[in-house]
XYZ file of C-alpha atoms in Angstrom:
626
model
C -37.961 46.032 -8.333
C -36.555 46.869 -4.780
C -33.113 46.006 -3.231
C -30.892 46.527 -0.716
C -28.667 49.891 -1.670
C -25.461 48.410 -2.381
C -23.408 51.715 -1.534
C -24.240 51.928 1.927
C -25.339 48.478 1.955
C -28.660 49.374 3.371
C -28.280 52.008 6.181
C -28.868 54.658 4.285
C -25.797 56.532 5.440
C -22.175 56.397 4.198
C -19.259 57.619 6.453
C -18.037 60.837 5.516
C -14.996 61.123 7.589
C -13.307 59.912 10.302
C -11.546 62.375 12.535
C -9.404 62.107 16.147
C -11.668 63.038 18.696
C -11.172 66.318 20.254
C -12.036 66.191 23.450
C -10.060 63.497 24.478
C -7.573 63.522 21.703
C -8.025 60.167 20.640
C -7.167 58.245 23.838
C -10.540 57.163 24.315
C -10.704 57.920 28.439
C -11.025 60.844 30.615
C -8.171 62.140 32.585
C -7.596 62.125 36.206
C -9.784 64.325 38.221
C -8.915 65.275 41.142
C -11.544 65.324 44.343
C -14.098 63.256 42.344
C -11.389 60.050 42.289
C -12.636 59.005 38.091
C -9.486 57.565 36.095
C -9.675 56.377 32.816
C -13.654 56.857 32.419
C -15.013 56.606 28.569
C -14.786 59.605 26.581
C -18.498 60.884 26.143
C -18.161 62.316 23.189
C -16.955 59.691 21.329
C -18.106 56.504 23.548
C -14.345 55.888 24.101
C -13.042 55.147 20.146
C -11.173 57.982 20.550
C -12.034 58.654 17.089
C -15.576 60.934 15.802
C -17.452 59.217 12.628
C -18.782 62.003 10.884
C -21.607 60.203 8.530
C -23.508 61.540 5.485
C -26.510 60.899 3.359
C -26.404 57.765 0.962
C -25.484 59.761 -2.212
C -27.240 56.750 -4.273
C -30.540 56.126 -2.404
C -30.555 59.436 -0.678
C -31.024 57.724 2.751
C -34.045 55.389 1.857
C -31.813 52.349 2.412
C -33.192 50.711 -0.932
C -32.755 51.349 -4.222
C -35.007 50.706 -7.431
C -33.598 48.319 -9.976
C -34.529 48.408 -13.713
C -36.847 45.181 -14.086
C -34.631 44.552 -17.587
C -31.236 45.027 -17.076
C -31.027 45.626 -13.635
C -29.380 49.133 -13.491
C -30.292 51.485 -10.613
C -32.709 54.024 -11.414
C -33.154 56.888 -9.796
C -35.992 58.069 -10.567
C -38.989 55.235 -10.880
C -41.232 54.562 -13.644
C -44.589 52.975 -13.676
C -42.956 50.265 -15.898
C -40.184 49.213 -13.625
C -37.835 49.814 -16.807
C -34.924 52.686 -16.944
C -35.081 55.010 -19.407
C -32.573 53.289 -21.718
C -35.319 50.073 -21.872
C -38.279 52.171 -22.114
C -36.738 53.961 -24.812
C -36.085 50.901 -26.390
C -40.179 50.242 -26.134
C -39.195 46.512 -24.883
C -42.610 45.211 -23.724
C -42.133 43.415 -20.429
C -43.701 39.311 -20.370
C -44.286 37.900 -17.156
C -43.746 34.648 -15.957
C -45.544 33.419 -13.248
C -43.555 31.414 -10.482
C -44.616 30.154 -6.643
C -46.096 30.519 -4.813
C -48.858 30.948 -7.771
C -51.195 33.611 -6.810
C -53.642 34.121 -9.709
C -55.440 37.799 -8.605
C -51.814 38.995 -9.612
C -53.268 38.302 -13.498
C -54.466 41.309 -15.254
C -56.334 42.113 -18.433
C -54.063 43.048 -20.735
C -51.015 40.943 -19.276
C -48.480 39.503 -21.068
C -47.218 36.035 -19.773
C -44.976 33.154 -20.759
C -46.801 29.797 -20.748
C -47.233 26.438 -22.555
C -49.080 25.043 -24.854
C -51.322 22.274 -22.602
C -53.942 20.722 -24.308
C -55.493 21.454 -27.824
C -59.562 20.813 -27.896
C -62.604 21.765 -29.923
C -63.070 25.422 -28.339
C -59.289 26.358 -28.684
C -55.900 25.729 -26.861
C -55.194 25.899 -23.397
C -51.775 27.133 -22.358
C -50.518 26.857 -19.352
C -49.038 29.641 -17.234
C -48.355 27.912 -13.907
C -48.853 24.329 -12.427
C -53.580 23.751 -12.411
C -54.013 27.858 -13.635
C -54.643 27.946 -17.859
C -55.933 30.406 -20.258
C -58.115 29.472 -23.304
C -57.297 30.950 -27.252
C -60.508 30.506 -28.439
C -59.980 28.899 -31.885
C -60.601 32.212 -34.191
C -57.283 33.358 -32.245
C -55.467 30.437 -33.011
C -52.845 32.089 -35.189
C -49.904 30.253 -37.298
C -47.140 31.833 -35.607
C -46.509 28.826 -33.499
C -46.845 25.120 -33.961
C -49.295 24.578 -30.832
C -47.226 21.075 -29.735
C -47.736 20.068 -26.282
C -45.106 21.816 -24.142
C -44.341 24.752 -26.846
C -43.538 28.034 -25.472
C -46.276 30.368 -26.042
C -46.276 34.534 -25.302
C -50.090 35.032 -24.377
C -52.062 38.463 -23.661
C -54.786 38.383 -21.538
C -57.872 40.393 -22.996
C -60.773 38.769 -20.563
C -61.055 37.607 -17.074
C -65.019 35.942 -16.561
C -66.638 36.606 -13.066
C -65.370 32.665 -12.048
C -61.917 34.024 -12.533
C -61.181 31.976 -15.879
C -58.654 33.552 -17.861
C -58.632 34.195 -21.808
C -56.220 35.269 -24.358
C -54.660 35.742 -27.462
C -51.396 34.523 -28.930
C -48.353 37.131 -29.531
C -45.301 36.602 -31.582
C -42.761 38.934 -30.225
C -39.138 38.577 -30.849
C -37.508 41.354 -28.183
C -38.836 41.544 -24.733
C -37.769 41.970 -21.162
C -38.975 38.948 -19.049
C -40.270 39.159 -15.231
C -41.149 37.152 -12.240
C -44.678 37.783 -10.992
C -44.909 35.698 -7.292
C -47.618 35.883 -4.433
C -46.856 37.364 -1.059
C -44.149 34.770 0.699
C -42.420 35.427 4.381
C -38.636 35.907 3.633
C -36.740 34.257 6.402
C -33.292 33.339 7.475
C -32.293 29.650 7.884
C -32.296 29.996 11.874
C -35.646 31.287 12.013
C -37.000 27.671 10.362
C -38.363 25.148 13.233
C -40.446 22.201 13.190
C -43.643 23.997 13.641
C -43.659 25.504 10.491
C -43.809 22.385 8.586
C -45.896 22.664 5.874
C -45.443 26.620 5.489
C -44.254 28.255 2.078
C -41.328 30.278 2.351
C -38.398 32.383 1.092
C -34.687 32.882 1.858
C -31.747 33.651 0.039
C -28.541 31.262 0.199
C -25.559 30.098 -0.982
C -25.246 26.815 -2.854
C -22.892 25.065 -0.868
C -23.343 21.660 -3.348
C -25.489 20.081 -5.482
C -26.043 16.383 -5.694
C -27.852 14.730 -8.237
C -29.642 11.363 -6.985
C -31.847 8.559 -8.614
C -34.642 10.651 -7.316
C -34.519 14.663 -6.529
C -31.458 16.842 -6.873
C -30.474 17.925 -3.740
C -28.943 20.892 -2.744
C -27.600 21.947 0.402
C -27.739 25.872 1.127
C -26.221 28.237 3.517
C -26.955 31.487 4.756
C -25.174 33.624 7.429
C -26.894 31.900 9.819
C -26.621 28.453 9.262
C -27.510 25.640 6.807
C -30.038 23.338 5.077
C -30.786 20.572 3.092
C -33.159 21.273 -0.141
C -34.675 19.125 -2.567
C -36.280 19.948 -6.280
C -38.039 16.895 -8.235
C -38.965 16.993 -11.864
C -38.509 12.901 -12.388
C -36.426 10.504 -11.028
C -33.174 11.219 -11.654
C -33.266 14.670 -13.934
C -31.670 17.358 -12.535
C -33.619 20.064 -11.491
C -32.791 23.707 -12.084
C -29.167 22.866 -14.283
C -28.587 26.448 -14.533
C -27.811 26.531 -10.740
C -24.067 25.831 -9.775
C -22.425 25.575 -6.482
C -21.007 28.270 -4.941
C -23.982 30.353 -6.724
C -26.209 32.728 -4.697
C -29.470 32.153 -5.105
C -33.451 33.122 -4.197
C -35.352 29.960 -3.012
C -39.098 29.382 -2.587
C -40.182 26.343 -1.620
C -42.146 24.694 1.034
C -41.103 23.475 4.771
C -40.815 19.431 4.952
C -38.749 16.759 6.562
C -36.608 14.335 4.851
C -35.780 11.288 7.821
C -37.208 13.623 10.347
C -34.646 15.955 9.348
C -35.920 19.565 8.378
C -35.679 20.433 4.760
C -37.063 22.636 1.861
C -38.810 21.471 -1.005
C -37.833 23.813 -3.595
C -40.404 24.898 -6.156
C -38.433 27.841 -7.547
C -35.110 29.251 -7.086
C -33.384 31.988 -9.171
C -29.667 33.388 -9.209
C -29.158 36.569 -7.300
C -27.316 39.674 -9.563
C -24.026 39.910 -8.503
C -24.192 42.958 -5.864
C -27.048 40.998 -3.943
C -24.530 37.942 -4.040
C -21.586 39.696 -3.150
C -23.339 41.268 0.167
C -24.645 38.012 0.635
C -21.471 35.877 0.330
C -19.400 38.489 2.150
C -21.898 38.051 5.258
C -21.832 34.625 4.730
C -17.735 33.960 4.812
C -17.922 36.479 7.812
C -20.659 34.629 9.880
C -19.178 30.806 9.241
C -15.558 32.451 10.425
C -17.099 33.696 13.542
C -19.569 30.375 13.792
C -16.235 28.366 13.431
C -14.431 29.896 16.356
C -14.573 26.233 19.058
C -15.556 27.629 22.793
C -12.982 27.526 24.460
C -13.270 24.150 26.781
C -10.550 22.985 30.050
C -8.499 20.173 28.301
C -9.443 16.745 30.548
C -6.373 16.780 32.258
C -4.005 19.292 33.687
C -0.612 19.624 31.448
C 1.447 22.609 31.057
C 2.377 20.760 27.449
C -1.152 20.520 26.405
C -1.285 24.636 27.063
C 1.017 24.986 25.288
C -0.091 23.014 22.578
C -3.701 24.769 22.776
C -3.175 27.300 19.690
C -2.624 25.165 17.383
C -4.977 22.532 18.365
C -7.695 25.363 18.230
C -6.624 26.220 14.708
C -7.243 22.836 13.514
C -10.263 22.788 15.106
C -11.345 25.768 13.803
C -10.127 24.456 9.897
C -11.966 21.222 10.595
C -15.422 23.010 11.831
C -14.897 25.689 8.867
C -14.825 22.523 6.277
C -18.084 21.220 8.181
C -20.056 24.681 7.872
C -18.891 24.763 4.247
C -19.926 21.359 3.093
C -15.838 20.553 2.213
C -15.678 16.875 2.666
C -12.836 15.358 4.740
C -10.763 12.755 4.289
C -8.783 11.357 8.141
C -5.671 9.328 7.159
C -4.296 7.330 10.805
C -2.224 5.219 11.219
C -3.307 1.606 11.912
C -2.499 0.713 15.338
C -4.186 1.191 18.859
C -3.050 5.045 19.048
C -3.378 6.020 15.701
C -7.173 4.384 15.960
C -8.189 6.261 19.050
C -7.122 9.640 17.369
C -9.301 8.531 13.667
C -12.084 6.985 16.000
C -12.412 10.169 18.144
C -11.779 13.078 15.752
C -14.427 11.216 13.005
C -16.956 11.121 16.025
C -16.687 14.638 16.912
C -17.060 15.602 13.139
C -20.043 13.298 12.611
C -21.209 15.019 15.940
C -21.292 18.372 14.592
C -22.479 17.304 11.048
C -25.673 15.794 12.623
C -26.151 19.155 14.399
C -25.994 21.229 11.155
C -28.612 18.610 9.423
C -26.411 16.472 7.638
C -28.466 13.162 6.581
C -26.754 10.023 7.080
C -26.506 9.750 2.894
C -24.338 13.361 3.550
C -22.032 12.309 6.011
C -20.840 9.211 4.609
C -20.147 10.900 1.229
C -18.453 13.957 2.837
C -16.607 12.172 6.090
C -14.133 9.227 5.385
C -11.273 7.742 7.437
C -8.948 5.328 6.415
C -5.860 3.173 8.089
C -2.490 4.055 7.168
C -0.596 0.815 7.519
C 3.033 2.721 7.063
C 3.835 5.386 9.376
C 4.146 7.927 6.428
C 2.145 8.760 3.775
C 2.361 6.342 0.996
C 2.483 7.041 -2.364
C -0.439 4.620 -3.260
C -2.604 5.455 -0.440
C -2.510 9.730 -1.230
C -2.715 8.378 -5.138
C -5.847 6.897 -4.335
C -7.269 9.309 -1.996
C -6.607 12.060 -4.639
C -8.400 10.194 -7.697
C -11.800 8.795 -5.503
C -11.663 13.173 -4.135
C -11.433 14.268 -8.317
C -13.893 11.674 -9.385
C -16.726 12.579 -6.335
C -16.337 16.626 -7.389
C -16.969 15.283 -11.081
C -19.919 13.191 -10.042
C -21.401 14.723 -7.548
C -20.350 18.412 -7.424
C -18.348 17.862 -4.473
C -15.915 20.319 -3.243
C -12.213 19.032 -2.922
C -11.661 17.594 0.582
C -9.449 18.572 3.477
C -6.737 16.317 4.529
C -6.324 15.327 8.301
C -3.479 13.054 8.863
C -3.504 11.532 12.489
C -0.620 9.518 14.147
C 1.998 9.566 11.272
C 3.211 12.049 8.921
C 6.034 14.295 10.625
C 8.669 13.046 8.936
C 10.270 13.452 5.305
C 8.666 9.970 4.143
C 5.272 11.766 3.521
C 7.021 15.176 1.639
C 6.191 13.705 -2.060
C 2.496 13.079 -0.766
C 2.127 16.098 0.560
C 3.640 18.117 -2.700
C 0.610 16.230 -4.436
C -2.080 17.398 -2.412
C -0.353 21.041 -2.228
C 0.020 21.127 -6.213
C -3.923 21.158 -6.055
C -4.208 23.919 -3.493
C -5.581 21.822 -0.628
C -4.950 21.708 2.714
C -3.223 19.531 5.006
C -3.489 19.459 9.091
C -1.186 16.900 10.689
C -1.811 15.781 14.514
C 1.349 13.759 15.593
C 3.788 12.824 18.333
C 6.805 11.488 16.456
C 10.169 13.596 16.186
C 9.164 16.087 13.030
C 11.390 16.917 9.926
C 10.936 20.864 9.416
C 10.420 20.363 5.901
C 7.215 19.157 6.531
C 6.106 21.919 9.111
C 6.827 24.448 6.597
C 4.856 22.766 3.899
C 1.715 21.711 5.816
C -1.139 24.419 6.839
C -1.174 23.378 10.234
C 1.160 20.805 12.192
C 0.279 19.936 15.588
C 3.026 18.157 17.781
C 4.659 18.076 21.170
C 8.324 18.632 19.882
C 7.399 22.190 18.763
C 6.604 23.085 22.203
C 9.197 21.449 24.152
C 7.968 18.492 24.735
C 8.971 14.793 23.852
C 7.283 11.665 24.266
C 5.070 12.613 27.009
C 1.631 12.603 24.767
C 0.186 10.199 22.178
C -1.592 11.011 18.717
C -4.686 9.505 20.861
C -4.197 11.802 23.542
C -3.826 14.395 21.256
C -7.235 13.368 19.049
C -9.315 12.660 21.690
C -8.187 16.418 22.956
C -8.971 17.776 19.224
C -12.267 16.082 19.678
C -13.258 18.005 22.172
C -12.822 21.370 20.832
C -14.587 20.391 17.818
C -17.722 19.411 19.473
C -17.406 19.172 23.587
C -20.647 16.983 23.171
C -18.226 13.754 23.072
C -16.612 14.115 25.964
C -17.934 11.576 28.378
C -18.415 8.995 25.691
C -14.626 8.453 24.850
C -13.333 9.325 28.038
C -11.168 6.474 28.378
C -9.788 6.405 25.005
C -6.745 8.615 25.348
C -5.560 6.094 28.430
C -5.554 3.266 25.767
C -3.879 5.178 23.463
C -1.094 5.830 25.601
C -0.766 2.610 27.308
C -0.647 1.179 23.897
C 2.426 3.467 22.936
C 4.062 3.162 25.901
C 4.079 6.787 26.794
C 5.242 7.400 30.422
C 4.304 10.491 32.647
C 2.084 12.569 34.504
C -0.255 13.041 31.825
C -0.971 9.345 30.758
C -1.702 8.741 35.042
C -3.982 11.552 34.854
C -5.486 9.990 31.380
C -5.779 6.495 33.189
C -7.856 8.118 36.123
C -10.495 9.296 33.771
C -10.709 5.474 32.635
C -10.972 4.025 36.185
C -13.681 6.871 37.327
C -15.439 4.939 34.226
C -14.856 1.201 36.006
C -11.801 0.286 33.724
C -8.766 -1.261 35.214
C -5.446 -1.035 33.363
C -5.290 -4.444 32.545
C -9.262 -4.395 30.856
C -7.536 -0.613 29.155
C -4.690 -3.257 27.884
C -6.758 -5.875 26.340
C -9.095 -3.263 24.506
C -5.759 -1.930 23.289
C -4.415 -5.295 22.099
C -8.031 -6.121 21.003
C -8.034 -3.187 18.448
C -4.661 -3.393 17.303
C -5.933 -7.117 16.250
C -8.851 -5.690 14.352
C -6.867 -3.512 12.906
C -4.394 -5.741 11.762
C -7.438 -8.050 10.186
C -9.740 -5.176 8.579
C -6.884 -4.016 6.656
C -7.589 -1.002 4.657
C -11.372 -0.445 6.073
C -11.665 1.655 8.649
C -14.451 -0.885 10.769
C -16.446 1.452 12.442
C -19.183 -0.112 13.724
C -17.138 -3.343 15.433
C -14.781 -0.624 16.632
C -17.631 0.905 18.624
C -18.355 -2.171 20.212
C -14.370 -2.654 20.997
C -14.315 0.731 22.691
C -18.050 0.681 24.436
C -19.449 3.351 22.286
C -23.215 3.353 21.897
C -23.293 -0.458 22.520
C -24.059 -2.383 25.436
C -21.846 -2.792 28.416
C -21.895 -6.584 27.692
C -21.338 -7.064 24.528
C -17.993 -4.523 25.020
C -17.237 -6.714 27.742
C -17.085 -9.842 26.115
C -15.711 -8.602 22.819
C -12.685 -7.159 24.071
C -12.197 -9.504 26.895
C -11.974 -12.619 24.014
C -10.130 -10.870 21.275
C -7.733 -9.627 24.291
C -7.183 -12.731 25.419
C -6.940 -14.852 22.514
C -4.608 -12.169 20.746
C -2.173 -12.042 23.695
C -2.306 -15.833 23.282
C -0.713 -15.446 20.243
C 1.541 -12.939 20.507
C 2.755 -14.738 23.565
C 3.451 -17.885 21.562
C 5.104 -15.667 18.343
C 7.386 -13.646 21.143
C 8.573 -17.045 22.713
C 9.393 -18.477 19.281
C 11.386 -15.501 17.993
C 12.983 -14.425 21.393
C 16.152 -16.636 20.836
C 16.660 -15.825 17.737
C 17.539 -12.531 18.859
C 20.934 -11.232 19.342
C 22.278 -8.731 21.740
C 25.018 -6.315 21.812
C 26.463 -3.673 23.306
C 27.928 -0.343 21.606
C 30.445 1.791 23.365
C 28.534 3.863 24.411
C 26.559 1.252 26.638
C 23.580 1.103 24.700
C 22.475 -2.358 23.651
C 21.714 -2.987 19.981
C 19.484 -6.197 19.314
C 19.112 -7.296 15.966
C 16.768 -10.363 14.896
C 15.953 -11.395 11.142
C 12.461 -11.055 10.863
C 12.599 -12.725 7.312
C 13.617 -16.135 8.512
C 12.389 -15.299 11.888
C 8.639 -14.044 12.198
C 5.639 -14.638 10.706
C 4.156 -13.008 7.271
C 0.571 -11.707 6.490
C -0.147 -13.115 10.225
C -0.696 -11.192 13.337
C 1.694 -10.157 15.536
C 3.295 -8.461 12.452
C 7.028 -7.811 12.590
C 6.683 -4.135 13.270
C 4.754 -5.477 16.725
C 7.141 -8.514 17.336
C 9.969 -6.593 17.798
C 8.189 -4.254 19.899
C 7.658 -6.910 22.188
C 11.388 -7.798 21.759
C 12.212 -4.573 22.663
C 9.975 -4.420 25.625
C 11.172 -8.123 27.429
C 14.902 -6.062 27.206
C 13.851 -3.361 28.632
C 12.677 -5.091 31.130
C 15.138 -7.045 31.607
């Protein structure tokens, strides 16, 4: 068999030696001439590297790019045999069986053969065995030997000693112990995933690919595979909930052949074969692979929505996590978004989750996919809890035991800057994972040095000038531009909600009122989901969210949603604020800042909404006001 040389990896040249070049002495450029006026031209001679490549024959496939492999143990072989075996095998006298696989092309059959097959059906005239799906051949019953047992299903070696004009096939049984086995397919296009488009629905094909994971459902297995240029959903059915091809693993590299379909008018392939790759096909293949998704995963680089000197400086590392995020999405990683659960910490979760959704649509995630691999959950402290990354950690362990999943990356939005979330963090660390924290609060440098990437204005200068839904919606962006005009006015609620002051939140509210919001309708949808919020507890509410924040709803129904939970909820945080308000008590230090204190046991409400935390924020706010 033929492959790809894996010296020169196919080019059929190896480089020899590299060497300064002379004629410019490595600089690359021309000097000054004078009269002609050329500076700094490229060096001919070396196309400006400065340096000469001197290349020389592949010493392994002597420049033919490919190399022949021994059909039995796979060694190179330099010189080819009519057997396909090296000399070792053929010296060895191992006779070679073939086993037929799709696409099934029957002229490949031969007299005088040997093939795997199964025993099919026992009659009168002899046994028929089976060497691919509708295609038999008939042992007459004087060849009918006792070497085997002839049950339904038994594996039987079978020569073939007649082909009749009608193209029947007939044989006799063997019983060999030591053999070398091969595949024996028709002609198949091999293809790349990015070359696969709806026309071809219907169409056999081949392609080699990475098993990104494997999940095993009531019906098919699924698989979905990745090549260097993109990805694809697969799906092999023996019965309903039997997993097909258990000698495949994720992460494996594999040859598939299967057939073009849809799956929810999503493209997939309907895999009739696939076989593991030797490891110097799979390590070409993987290497391309890691080097394609790096490159894929680089965001384009996108204006931010506003103008802020903060957010340019912020722009590295909100393109790294960006670039993390978008890697985990290429690579089938699952993600997990912790943030917290108010107004700002929503916006962030509700943006960031839409641009990842975004992008897994585009890559061909099914909706099955995306809510097994993309979750987001409110964090009512603003740390990590110990429960919450307890939890998180067991439901991650138990889907990579169930479902093959790879361990998940952890984005925490809104919270998690300060020493509270350290023991959380050592957890998910201890398992080699990977944490990205987007926040605004003042940050403990503990956690920056533990975290893979930390995202916040205090590293750059700044203060209190940007929210974690300013921030988010920003991330959002990079990640998949697509969302822009959707959440537009997001980051304004976000910030009005944490009462960040400055040029950036005026900027932020402009976007809103170029979409027909006033402040005061940007207030009520902030009050309205920090109500929802408050009531859905530990699920993450989606859908009514959407309709809270106009997204893919109607204009009335968002109207009239946020416009009676605003109301109604600043209704009763009016009434809890007027009730509590005297029992507060002022006083001031000496260094003329006012301390107030109120009990909030005997004081406020429990398990009802305005919580504490937000009653004495509105405390807070009536003295600053005053």
């Amino acid at each position: 068999m033929s492959s790809k040389c894996p010296t020169c990896k196919g080019r059929g040249k190896i480089i020899k030696e590299k060497m300064t070049c002379p004629s410019c002495l490595g600089i690359g450029k021309t000097s000054f001439t004078l009269g002609e006026a050329k500076e700094g031209q490229a060096c001919e001679k070396c196309k400006g590297t400065g340096k000469i490549i001197l290349r020389d024959k592949c010493p392994t496939c002597g420049g033919k790019q490919s190399v022949q492999l021994c059909s039995n143990c796979r060694k190179i072989i330099k010189e080819p045999t009519s057997s396909g075996l090296c000399s070792s095998c053929e010296d060895k006298k191992v006779p070679v069986v073939y086993s037929l696989k799709p696409p099934i092309d029957s002229r490949l059959v031969r007299k005088g053969m040997l093939l795997l097959s199964r025993v099919d059906a026992v009659k009168k005239v002899g046994v028929f065995v089976q060497i691919a799906p509708d295609l038999n051949v008939l042992i007459r019953t004087k060849d009918v030997t006792q070497d085997y047992a002839w049950d339904i299903g038994e594996e039987v070696i079978v020569k073939v000693n007649f082909i009749n004009d009608q193209g029947k096939l007939f044989g006799n049984p063997l019983n060999i112990d030591d053999y070398a086995t091969e595949s024996l397919r028709g002609r198949v296009r091999k293809l790349q995933i990015n070359n696969l488009n709806q026309d071809m629905e219907g169409s056999f094909i081949s392609l080699n690919a990475q098993v990104v994971s494997v999940l095993q459902t009531s019906g098919p297995t699924r698989f979905t595979l990745a090549d260097q240029t993109g990805s694809i959903n697969g799906a092999a059915f023996i019965k309903p909930g039997e997993r097909a091809f258990p000698e495949i693993e994720e992460d494996m590299v594999v040859a598939i052949f299967g057939e073009i379909n849809k799956h929810r008018d999503i493209l997939q392939i309907e895999i009739k074969d696939m076989e593991a790759l030797d490891a110097a096909e799979s390590s070409i293949l993987v290497k391309e692979i890691e080097k394609a998704i790096d490159k894929k995963a680089n965001p384009q680089k996108i204006d931010f929505s506003i103008k802020s000197e903060l957010l340019e400086k912020l722009r590295p590392d909100l393109t790294k996590a960006a670039k993390r995020i978008r890697k985990a999405i290429f690579t089938g990683q699952p993600i997990i978004i912790r943030n917290h659960a108010d107004a700002d910490g929503t916006v962030a979760g509700f943006a960031v989750k839409m641009a990842i959704k975004n992008l897994m649509e585009k890559e061909g995630y099914d909706n099955d996919t995306i809510r097994m691999r993309l979750k987001r959950l409110p964090n009512k402290p603003p740390f990590y809890d110990a429960i919450d990354v307890t939890k998180d950690l067991d439901f991650a362990l138990a889907d990579q035991e169930r479902f093959g999943d790879k361990l998940p990356l952890f984005v925490c939005l809104d919270f998690g800057s300060s020493t509270e979330s350290l023991f959380p963090y050592l957890q998910i660390k201890s398992l080699d994972l990977e944490v990205i924290v987007i926040d605004h609060h003042f940050p403990d440098k503990e956690i920056k040095n533990l975290v893979d990437i930390h995202v916040n204005p205090y590293f750059v200068g700044g203060g209190y000038e940007l929210s974690a839904g300013m921030l988010g919606f920003e991330l959002a962006r990079i990640i998949s531009s697509d969302i822009h005009d959707v959440l537009l006015h997001l980051p304004a609620i976000a910030g009005l909600m944490d009462r960040v002051e400055g040029k950036e939140l005026e900027q932020y509210i402009k976007l809103a009122e170029s979409k027909d919001y006033t402040i005061d309708d940007l207030k009520k949808i902030g009050i309205a989901v920090d109500y929802e919020v408050y009531q859905l507890r530990f699920s993450e509410g989606q859908n009514l969210l959407k309709i809270i924040f106009g997204v893919d709803t109607s204009r009335e129904w968002h109207t009239k949603m946020y416009t009676l939970i605003g109301n109604e909820t600043r209704e009763m945080m009016d009434k809890a604020y007027r009730n509590a308000l005297p029992h507060s008590k002022v006083k001031e230090l000496t260094n003329g800042v006012l301390l107030v204190t109120i009990d909030v046991e005997l004081y406020t409400h429990r398990f009802t909404f305005p919580n504490p935390g937000k009653l004495t924020g509105l405390i807070f706010d009536h003295h600053c006001h005053e």
